[in-house]
Short mmCIF file of C-alpha atoms in Angstrom, two decimals:
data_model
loop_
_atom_site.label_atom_id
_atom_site.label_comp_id
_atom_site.label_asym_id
_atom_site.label_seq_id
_atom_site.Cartn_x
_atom_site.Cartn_y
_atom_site.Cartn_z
CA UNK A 105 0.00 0.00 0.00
CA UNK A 106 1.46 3.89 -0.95
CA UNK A 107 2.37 5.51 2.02
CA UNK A 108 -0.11 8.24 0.64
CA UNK A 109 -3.26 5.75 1.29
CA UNK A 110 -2.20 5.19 4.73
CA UNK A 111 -1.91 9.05 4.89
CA UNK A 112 -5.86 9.49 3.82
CA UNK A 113 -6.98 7.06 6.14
CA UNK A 114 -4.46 9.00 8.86
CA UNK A 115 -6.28 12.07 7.81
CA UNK A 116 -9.42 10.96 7.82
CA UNK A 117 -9.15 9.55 11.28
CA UNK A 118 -8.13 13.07 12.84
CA UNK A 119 -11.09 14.56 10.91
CA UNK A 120 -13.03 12.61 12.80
CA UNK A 121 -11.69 14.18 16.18
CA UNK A 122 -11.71 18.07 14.59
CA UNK A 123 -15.57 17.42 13.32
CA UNK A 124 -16.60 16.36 16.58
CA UNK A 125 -14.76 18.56 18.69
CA UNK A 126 -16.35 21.91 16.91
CA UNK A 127 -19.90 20.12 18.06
CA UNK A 128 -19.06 19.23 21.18
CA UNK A 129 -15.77 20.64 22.86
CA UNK A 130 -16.62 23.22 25.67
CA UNK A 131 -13.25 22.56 28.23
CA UNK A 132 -10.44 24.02 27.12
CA UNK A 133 -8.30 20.76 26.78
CA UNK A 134 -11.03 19.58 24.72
CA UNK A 135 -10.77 22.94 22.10
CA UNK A 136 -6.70 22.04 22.27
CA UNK A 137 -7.31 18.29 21.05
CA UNK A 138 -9.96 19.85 18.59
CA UNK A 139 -7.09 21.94 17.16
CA UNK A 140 -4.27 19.37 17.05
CA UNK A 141 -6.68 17.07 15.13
CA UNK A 142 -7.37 19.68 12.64
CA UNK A 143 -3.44 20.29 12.31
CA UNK A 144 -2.59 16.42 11.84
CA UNK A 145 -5.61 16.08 9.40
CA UNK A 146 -4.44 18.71 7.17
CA UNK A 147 -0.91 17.70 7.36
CA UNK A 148 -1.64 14.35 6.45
CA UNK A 149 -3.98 15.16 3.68
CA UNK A 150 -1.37 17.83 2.38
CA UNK A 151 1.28 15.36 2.53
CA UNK A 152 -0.52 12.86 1.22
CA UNK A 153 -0.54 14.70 -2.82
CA UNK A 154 2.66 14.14 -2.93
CA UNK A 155 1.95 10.42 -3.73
CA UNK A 156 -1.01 10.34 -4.81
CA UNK A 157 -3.17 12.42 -7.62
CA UNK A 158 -4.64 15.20 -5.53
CA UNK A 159 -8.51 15.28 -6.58
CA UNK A 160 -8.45 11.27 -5.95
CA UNK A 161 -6.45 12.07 -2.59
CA UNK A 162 -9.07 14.49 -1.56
CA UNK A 163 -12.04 12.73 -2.54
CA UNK A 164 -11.46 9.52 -1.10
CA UNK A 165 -10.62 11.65 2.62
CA UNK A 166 -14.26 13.39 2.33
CA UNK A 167 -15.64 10.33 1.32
CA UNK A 168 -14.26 8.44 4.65
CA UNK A 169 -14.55 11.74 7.11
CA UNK A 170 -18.40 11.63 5.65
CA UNK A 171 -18.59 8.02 6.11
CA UNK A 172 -16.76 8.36 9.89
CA UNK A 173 -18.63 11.14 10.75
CA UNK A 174 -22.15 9.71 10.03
CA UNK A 175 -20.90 6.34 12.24
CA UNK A 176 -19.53 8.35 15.35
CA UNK A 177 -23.53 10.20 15.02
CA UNK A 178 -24.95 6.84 14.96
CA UNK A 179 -22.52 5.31 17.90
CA UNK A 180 -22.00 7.79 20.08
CA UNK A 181 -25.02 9.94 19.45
CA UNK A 182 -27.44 7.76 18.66
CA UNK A 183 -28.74 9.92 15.44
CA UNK A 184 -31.44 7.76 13.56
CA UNK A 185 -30.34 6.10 10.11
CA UNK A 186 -33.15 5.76 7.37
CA UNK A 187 -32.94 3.69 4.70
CA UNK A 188 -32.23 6.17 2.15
CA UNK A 189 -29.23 7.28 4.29
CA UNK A 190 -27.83 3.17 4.10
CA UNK A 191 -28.45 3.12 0.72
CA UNK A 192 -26.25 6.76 0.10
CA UNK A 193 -23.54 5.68 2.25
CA UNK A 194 -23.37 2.12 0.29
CA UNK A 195 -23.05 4.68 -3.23
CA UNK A 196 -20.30 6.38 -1.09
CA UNK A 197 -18.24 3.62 0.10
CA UNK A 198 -18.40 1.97 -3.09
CA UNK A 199 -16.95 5.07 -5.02
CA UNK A 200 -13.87 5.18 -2.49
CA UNK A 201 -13.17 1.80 -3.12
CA UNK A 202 -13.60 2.56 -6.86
CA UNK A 203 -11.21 5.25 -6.83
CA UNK A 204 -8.73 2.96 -4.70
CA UNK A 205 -8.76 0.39 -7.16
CA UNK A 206 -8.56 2.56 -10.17
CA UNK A 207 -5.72 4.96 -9.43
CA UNK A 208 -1.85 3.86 -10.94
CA UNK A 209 0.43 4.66 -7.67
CA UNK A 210 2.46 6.57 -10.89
CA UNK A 211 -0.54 8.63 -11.35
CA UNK A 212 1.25 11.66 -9.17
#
């Protein structure tokens, strides 16, 4: 796997803490971890384009912090999931995988 892949999924993981943390953070240790997410997120999405094609790069990470974000709701804030929203995320995660499978690692 490109080191560039594992950077997306790096990225997309610490969007997952930023997101969350500008809904919910109200300590002040809370706003700090809200702000180093958002730094390593955008470092590793940054980095990440030098690998990899940089509209693949990026759409893949909103794909997954979409994906994340609407699973943390449904986990940890027990936000309701309708059928239509399954069926969208399905169209979602397929296209990430899609876009895995089709770009060349020479593509950058």
């Amino acid at each position: 796997m490109n080191i560039g892949w594992i950077k997306i999924i790096i990225a997309a993981f610490f969007e997952l803490g930023w997101i969350t943390g500008l809904k919910y953070a109200h300590l002040p240790w809370e706003w700090v971890l809200t702000i180093l997410s958002l730094t390593c997120s955008s470092y590793c999405l940054i980095t990440a384009g030098e690998t990899l094609p940089v509209g693949t790069a990026y759409s893949v990470f909103v794909g997954m912090s979409a994906l994340g974000t609407i699973l943390i709701e449904f986990l940890c804030f027990h936000t309701v999931l309708s059928s239509v929203k399954l069926l969208l995320i399905s169209c979602l995660l397929i296209g990430i995988i899609g876009l895995k499978l089709v770009t060349d690692n020479n593509d950058a």
